[in-house]
Coordinates of C-alpha atoms (C1' of nucleotides) in Angstrom, one line a residue:
Chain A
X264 CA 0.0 0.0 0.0
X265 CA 1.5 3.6 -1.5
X266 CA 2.1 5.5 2.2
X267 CA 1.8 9.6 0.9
X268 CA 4.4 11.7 1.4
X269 CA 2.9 14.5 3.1
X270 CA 5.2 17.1 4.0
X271 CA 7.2 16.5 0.1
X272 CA 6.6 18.9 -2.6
X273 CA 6.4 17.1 -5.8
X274 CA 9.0 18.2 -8.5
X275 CA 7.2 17.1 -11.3
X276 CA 3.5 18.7 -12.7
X277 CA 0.9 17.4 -10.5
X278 CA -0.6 14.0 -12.0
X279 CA -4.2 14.6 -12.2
X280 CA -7.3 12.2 -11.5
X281 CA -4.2 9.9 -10.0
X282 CA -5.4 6.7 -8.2
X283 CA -3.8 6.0 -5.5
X284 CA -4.0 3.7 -2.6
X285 CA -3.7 4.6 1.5
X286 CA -5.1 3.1 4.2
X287 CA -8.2 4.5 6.1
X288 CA -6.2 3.6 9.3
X289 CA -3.5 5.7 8.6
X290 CA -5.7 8.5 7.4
X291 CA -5.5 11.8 10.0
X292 CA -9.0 12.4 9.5
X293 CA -10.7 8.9 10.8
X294 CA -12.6 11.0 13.1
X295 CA -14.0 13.4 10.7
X296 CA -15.2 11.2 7.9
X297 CA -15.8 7.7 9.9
X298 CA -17.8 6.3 12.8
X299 CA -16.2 6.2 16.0
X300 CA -16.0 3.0 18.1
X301 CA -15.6 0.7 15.1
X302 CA -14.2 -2.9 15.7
X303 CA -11.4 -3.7 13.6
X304 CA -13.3 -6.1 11.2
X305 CA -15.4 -3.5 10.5
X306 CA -12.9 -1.0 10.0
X307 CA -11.4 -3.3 7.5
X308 CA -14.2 -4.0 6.1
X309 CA -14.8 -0.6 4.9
X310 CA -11.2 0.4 4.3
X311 CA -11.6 -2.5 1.6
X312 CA -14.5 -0.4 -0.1
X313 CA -13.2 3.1 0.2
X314 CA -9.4 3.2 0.7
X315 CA -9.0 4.5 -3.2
X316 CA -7.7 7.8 -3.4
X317 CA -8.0 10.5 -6.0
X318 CA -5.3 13.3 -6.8
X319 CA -7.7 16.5 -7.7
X320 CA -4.8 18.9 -9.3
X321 CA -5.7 22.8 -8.7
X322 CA -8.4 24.0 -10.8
X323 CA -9.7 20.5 -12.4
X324 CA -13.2 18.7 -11.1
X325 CA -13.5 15.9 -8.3
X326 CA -16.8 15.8 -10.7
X327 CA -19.3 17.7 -12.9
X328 CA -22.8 18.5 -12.5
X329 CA -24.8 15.7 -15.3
X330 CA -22.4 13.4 -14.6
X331 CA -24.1 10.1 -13.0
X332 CA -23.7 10.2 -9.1
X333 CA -21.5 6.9 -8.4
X334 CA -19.9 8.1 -5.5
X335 CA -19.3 10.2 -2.3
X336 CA -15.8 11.9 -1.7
X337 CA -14.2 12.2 1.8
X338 CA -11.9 15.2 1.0
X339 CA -8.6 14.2 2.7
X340 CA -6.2 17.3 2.1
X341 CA -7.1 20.5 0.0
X342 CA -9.8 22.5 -0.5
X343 CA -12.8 22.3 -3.0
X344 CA -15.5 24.8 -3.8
X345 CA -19.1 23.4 -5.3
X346 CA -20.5 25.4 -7.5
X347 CA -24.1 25.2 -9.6
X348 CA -24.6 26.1 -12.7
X349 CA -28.1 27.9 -14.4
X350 CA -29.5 27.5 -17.4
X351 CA -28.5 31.1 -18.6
X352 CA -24.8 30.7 -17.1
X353 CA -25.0 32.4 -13.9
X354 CA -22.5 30.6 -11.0
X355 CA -23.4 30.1 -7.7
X356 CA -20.7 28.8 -5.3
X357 CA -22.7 26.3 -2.6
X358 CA -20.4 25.8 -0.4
X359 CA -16.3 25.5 0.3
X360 CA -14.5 21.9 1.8
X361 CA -12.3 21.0 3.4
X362 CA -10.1 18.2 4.8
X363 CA -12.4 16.0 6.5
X364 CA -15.9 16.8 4.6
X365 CA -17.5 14.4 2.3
X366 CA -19.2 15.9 -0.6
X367 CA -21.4 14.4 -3.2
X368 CA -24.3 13.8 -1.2
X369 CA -26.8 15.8 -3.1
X370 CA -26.1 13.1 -5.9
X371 CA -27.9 10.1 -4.0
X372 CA -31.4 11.3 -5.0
X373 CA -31.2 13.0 -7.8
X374 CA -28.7 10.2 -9.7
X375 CA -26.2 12.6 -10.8
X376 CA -24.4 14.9 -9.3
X377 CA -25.9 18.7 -9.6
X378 CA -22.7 20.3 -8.6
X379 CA -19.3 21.0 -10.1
X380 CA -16.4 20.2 -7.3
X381 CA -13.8 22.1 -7.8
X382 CA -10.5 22.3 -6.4
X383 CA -9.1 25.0 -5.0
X384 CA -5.4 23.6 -4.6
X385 CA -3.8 20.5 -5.2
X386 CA -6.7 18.1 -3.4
X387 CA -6.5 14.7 -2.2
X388 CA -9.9 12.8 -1.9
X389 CA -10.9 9.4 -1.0
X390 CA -13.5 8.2 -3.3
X391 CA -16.0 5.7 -1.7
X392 CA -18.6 4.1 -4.0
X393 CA -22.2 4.5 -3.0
X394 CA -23.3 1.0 -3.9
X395 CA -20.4 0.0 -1.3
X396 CA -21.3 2.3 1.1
X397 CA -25.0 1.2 1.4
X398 CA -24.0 -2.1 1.3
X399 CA -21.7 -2.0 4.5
X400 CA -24.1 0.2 6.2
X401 CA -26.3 -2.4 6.0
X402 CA -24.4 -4.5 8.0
X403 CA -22.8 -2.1 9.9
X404 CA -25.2 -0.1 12.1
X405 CA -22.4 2.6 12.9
X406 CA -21.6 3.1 9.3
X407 CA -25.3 4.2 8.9
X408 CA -25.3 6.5 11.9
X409 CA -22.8 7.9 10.6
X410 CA -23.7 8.7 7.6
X411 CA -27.1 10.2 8.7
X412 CA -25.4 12.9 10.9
X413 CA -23.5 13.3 7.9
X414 CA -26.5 14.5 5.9
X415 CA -28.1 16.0 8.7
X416 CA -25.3 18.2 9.5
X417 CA -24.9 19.3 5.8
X418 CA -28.7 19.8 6.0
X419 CA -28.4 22.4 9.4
X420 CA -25.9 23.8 8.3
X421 CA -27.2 24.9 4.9
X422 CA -30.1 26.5 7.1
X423 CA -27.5 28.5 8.4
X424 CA -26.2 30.0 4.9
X425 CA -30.3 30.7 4.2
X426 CA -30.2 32.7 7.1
X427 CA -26.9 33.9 6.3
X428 CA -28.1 34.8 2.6
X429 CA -31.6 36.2 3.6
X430 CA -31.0 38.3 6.2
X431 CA -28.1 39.7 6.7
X432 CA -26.5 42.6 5.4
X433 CA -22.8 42.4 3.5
X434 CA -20.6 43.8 6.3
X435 CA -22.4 40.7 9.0
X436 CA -21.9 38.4 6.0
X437 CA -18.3 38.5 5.4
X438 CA -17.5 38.6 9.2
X439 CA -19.9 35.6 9.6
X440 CA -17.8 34.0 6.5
X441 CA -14.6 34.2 7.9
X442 CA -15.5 33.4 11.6
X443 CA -16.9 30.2 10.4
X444 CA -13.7 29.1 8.2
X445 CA -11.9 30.3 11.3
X446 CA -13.6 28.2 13.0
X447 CA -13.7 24.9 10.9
X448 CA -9.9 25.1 10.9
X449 CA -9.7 25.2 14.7
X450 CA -11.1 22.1 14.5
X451 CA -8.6 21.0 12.2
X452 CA -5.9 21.9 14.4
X453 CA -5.0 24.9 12.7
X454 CA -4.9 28.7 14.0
X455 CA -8.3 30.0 14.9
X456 CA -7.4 33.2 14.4
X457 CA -5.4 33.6 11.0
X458 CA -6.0 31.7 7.9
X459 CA -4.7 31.6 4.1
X460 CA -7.5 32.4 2.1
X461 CA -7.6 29.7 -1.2
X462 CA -10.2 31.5 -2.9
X463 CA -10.7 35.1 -4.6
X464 CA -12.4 37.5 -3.8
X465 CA -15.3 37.1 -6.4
X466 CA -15.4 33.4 -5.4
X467 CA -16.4 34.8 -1.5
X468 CA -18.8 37.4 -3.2
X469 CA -20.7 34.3 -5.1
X470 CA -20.7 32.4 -2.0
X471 CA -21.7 35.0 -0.2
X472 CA -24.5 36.4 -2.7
X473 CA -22.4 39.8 -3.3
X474 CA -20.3 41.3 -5.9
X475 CA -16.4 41.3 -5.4
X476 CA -15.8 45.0 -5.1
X477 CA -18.3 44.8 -1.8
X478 CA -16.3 41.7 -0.9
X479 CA -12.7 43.8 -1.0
X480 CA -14.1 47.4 0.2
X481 CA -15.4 45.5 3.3
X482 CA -12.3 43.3 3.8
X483 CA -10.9 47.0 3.3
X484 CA -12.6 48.7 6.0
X485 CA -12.3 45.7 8.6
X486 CA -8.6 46.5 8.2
X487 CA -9.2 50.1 8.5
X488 CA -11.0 49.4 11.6
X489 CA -8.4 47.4 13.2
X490 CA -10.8 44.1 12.8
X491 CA -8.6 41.9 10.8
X492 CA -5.1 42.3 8.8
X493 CA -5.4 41.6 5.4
X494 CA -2.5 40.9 3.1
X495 CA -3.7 39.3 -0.1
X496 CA -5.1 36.1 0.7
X497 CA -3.5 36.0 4.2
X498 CA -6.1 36.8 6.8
X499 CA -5.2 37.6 10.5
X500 CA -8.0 38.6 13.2
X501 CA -6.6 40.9 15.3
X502 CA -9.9 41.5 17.4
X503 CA -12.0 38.2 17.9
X504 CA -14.8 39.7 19.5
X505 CA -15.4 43.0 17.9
X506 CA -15.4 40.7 14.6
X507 CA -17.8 38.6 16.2
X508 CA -20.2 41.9 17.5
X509 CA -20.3 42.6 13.7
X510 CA -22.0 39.5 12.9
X511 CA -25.2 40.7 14.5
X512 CA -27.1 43.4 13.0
X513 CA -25.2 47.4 14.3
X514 CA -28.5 49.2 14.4
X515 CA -30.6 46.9 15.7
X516 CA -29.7 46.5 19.5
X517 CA -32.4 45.2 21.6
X518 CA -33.7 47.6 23.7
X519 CA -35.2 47.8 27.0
Chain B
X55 CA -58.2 1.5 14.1
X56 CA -59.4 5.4 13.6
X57 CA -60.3 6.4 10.0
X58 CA -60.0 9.8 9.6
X59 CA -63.0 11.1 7.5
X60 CA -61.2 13.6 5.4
X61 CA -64.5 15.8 4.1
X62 CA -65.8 16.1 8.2
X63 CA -65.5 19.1 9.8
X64 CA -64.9 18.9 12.8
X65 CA -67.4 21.0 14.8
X66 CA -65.6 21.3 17.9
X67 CA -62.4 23.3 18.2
X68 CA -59.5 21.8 16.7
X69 CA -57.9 19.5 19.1
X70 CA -54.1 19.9 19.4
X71 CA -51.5 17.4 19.7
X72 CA -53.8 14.9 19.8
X73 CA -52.5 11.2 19.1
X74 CA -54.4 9.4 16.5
X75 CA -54.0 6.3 14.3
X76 CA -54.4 6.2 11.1
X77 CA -53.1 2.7 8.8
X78 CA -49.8 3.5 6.3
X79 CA -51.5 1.0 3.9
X80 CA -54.2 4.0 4.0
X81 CA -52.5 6.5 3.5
X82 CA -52.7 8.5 -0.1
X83 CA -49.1 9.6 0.6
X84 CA -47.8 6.4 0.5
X85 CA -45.4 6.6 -2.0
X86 CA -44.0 10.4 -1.5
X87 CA -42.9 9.2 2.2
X88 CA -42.4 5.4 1.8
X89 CA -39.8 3.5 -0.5
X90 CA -41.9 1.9 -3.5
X91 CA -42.0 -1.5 -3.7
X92 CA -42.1 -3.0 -0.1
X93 CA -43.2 -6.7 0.9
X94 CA -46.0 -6.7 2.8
X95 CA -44.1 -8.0 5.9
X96 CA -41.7 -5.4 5.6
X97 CA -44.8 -2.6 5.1
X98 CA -46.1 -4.3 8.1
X99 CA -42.8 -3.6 10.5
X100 CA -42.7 0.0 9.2
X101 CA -46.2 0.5 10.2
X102 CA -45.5 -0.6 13.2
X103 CA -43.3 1.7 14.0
X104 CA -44.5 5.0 12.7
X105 CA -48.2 5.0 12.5
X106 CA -48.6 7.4 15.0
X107 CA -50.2 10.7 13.6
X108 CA -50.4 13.8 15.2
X109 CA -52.9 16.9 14.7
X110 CA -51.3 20.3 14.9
X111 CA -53.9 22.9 15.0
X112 CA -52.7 25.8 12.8
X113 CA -50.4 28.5 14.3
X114 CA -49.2 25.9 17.0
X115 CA -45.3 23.6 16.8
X116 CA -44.8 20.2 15.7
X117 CA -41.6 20.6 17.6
X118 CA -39.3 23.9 18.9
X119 CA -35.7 24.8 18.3
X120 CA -33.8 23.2 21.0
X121 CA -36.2 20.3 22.4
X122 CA -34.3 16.9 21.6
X123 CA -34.2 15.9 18.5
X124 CA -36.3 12.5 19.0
X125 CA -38.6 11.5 15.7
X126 CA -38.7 12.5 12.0
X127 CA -42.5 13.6 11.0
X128 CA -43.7 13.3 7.8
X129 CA -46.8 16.0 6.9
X130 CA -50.2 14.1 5.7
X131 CA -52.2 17.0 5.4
X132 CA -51.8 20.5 5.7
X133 CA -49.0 23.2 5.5
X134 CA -45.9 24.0 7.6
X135 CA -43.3 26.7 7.7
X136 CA -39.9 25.8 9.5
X137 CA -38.3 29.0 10.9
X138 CA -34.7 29.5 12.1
X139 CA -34.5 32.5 15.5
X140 CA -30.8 33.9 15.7
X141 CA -29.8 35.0 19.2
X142 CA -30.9 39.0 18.1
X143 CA -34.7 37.6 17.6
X144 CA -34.1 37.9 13.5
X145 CA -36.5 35.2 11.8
X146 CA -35.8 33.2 8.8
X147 CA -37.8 31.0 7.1
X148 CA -36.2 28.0 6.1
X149 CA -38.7 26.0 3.8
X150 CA -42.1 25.7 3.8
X151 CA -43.7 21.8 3.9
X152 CA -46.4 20.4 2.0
X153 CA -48.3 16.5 2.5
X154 CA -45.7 14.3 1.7
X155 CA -42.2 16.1 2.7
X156 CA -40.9 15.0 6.1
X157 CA -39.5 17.4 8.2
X158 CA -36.9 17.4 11.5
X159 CA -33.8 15.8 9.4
X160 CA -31.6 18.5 10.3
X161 CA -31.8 17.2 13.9
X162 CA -30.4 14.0 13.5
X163 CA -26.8 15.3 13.4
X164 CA -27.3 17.8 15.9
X165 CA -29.2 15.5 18.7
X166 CA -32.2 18.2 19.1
X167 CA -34.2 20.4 16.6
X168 CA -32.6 23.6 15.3
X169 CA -36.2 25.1 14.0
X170 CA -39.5 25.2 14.4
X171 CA -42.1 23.4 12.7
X172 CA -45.3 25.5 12.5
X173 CA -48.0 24.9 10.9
X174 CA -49.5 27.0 9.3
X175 CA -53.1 25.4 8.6
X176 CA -54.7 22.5 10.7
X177 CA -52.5 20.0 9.7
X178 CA -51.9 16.3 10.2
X179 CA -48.5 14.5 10.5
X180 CA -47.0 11.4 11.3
X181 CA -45.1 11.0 13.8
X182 CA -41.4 8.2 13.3
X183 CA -38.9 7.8 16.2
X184 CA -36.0 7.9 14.6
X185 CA -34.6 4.9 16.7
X186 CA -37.5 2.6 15.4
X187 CA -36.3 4.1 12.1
X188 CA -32.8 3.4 12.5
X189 CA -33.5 -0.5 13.3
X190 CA -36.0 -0.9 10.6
X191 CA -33.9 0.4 8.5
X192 CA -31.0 -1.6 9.3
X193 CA -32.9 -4.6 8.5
X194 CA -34.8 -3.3 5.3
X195 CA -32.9 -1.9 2.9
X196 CA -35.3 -0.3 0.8
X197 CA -36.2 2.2 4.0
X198 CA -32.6 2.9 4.5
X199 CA -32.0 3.9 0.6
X200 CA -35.2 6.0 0.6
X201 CA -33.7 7.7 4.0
X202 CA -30.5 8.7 1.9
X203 CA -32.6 9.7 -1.0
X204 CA -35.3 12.2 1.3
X205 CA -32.1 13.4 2.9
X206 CA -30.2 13.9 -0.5
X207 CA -33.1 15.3 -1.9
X208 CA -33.6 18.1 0.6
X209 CA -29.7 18.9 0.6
X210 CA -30.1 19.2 -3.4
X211 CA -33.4 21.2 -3.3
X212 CA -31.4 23.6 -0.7
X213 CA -28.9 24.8 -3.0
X214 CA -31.4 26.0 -5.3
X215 CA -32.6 28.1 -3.0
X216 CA -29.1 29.3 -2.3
X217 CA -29.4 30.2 -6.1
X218 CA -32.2 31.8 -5.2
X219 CA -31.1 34.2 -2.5
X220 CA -27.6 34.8 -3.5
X221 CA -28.2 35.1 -7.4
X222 CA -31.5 36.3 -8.3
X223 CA -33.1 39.8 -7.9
X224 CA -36.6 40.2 -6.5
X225 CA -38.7 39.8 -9.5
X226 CA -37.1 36.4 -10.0
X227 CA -37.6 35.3 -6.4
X228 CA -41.2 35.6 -6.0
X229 CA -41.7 34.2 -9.7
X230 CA -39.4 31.2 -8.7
X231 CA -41.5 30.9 -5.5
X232 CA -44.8 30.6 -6.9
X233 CA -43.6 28.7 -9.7
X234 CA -41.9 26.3 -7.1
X235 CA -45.3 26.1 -4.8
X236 CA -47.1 25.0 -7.7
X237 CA -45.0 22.6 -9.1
X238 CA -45.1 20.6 -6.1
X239 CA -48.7 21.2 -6.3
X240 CA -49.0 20.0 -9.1
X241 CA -47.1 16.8 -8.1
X242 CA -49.5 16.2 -5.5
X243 CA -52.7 15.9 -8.0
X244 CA -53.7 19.7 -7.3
X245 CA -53.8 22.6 -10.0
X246 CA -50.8 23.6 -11.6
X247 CA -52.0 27.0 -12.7
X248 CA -53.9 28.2 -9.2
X249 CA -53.1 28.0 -5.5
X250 CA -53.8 29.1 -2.7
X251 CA -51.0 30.7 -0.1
X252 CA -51.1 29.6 3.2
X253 CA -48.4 32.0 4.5
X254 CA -49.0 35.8 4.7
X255 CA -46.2 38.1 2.4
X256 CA -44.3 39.4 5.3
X257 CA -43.7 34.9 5.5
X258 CA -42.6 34.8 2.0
X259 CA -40.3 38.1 2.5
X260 CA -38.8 36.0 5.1
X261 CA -38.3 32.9 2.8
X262 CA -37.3 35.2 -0.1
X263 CA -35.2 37.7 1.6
X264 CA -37.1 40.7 1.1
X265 CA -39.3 42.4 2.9
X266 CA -43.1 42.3 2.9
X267 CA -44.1 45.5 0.9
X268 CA -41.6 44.0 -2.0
X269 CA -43.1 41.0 -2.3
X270 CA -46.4 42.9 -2.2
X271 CA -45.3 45.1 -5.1
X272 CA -44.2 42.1 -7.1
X273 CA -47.6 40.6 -6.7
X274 CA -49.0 43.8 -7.9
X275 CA -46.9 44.3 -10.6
X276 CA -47.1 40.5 -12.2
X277 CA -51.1 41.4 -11.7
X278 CA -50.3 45.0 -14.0
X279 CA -48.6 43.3 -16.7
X280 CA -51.1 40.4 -16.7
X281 CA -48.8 37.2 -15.6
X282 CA -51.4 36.6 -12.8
X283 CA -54.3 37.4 -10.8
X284 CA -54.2 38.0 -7.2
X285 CA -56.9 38.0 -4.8
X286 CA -55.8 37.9 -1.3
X287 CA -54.4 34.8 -1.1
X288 CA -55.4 33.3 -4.1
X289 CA -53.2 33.5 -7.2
X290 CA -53.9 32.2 -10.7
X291 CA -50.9 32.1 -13.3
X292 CA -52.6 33.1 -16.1
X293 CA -49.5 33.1 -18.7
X294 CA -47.3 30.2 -17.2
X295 CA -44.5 31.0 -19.7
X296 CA -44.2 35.0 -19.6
X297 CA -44.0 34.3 -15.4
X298 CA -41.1 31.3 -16.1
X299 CA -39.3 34.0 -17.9
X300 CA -38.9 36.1 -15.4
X301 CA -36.8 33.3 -13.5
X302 CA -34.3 34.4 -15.8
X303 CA -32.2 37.6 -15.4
X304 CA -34.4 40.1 -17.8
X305 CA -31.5 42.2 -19.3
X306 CA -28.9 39.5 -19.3
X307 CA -30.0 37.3 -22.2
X308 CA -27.3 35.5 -24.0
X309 CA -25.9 37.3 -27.3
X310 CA -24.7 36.3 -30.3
Chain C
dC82 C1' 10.2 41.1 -18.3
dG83 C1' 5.6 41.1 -20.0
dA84 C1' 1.0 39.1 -20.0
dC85 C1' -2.6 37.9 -17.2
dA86 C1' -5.5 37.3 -13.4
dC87 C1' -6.7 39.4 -9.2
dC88 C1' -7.4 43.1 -6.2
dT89 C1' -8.5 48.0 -4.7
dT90 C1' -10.8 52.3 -4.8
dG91 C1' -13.8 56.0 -6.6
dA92 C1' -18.1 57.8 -8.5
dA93 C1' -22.6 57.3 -10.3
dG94 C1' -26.7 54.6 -10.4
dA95 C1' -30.4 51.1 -9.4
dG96 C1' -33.0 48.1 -6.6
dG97 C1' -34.8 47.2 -2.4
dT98 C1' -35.7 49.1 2.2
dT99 C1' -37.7 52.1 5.5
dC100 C1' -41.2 55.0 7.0
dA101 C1' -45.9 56.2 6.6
dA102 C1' -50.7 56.1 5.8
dG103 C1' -54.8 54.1 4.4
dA104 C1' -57.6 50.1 2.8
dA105 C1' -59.1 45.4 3.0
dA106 C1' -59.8 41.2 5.3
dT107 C1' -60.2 38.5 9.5
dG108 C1' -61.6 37.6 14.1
dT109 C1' -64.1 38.7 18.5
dG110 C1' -67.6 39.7 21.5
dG111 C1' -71.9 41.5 22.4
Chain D
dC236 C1' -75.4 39.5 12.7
dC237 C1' -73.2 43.6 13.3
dA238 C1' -69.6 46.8 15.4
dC239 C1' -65.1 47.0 16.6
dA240 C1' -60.2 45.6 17.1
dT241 C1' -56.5 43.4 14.9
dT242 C1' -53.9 41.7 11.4
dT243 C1' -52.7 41.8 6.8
dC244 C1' -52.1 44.0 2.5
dT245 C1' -51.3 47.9 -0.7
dT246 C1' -49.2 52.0 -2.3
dG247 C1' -46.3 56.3 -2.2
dA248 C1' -41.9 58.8 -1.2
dA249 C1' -37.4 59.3 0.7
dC250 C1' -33.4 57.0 1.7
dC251 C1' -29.6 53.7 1.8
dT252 C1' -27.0 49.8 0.6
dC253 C1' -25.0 47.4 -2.7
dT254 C1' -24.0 47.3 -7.6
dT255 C1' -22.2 48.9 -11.8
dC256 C1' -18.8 51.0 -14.4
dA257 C1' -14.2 52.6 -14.6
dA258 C1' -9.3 53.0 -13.9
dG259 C1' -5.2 51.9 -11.8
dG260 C1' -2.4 48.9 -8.8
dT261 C1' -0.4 44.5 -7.3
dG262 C1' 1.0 39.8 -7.6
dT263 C1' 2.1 35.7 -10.3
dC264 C1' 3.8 32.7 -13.8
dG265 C1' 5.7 31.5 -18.1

DNA sequence: CGACACCTTGAAGAGGTTCAAGAAATGTGG
DNA sequence: CCACATTTCTTGAACCTCTTCAAGGTGTCG
């Protein structure tokens, strides 16, 4: 079994839509993308279905909207935007991933996938078959649990970009954008309070349902403010909870 | 076992919360809320476990934010709004539910309900502890792949309305609301051309992202240029493909 | 070094909100 | 069944936020 190299910077162009093989039990992100409290047969049982992984090189697809849904991917390392398509070519980012998510689900009832996953850097993703993944979960309970909270989750937590799209205004939007990266890498293990941006700046704007001039004037002004530091993609908070106060609406302060 | 006699009405006040039976081999919704093609044995265990309806008198909760996350319900009859509070008492209206759709996924993953379930006419729904659903499912495998796709299927159906409130401009909203409502209308034997709202504007506002007096003016301007008629809360499309153009940005067509 | 993509900033403009007032529908109690 | 209160809806006018258009700057990669 081909054991990655993590920390190595490949010399040659990066091979894309790679296979490659690594074990589930070695993978730093068991606790993200499985079911705790699994016995070792049934660890091996899945790592037999899903340990194939897929090198995603910067900018290509880990799949396209049309194409028939075969699959869920447990994104290992990287980072992927999904993005939907309309009929009259307008783009609308869904969501960004990272190490740890599985993406693809919206694929199970409609057949195909609806999304384009793209990603943002050199990506590593574990592709696990659906027809496998029923099939084990059928036998094993905490597979299925699992996978529910998976979808659940995903479900709640698009409630909170509805709410995040519908009612709030763009400065509360781009705090609330970054605060919740911030926060999804803390539970990574990364800093919690500084954080390399992979995408641009129209890229937040989409996701965020604004243009990317309002995108940059607000990152602008948080700066001027003394909120954040911004230096290109390189985002550092330099006051936590003032950024958090902005998230709530500035004129609107219940009053007695 | 109770039959509901659908045409009554009732000539006491509604009752609320009240516990009722009512046969799944009854049911007209069968096949939006079961997996086609069950054994009778295995229809049997599923009944079993989930034929337990409740009435919800309009304006009242089939659950709250924050009580434990317990039982998935699906609707039989009626209308319900789901509404996300934030901790400044904004609103959002996260979907709204028709016979048929199931509501309460998002608390699987979270162990309690994150909205609440209102309904928004004297309603009917029925009433599956998710535990029951788990082991059913674990030993039917048609329940557990119609699980995934009801899941799936609301995850997909939430990125249009991402779409919706991060790409389109007012106009489009309310046209891909109605247009929306009555498609699933339509699904369910009703007209496809005429409905009637069960939510008041200021509640489509909040589901659209606009405020009430927009919506309003929408209404009143599709009624000027003759897309539909609006009488209260009645609304007939009377030219279906003028109102689907509107979905589409007006002065961004496509050149040659 | 030069081309290209990305970002910033300014000024003008449009779409939607806010505020306000009145009309219509709905519900309540006598 | 009617009068009254309440909620909901409509419409107008002023305002504000975000967008659009434009130009220049910065960073990156071959």
């Amino acid at each position: 079994m081909l054991r990655l190299q993590e920390g190595s910077r490949p010399t040659v162009p990066f091979p894309v839509n790679n296979t490659i093989r690594l074990a589930c039990s070695d993978c730093s992100l068991r606790e993200h993308c499985q079911p705790p409290d699994l016995s070792a047969a049934d660890l091996a049982r899945i790592e037999a279905t899903i340990s194939s992984s897929r090198r995603v090189a910067r900018g290509s697809a880990l799949f396209h909207a049309g194409e028939t849904f075969d699959a869920l991917y447990a994104i290992k390392s990287g980072f992927f935007k999904t993005t939907l398509t309309t009929a009259d070519g307008r783009q609308q980012i869904t969501g960004f991933h990272m190490g740890g998510d599985v993406v693809g689900l919206h694929g199970i009832g409609a057949g195909h996938y609806i999304n384009d996953a793209i990603a943002l850097e050199d990506s590593l993703a574990c592709r696990m078959p659906y027809a496998r993944i029923q099939e084990v979960a059928q036998q094993v309970p905490a597979l299925q649990a699992h996978l529910h909270r998976i979808m659940s989750r995903q479900i709640a937590s698009q409630h909170g970009v509805m709410l995040l799209l519908g009612n709030m205004r763009a400065e509360e939007r781009v705090a609330a954008f970054l605060l919740n990266l911030l926060q999804r890498l803390d539970a990574r293990g990364y800093s919690n309070t500084e954080l390399q941006l992979r995408m641009t700046r129209e890229e937040i704007g989409s996701y965020l349902g604004l243009k990317l001039e309002t995108v940059s004037r607000i990152f602008s002004r948080f700066a001027a403010d003394e909120l954040i530091e911004v230096s290109n993609r390189h985002v550092r908070v330099l006051d936590m909870d003032a950024l958090q106060a902005r998230v709530h609406l500035p004129g609107c302060e219940p009053q007695a």
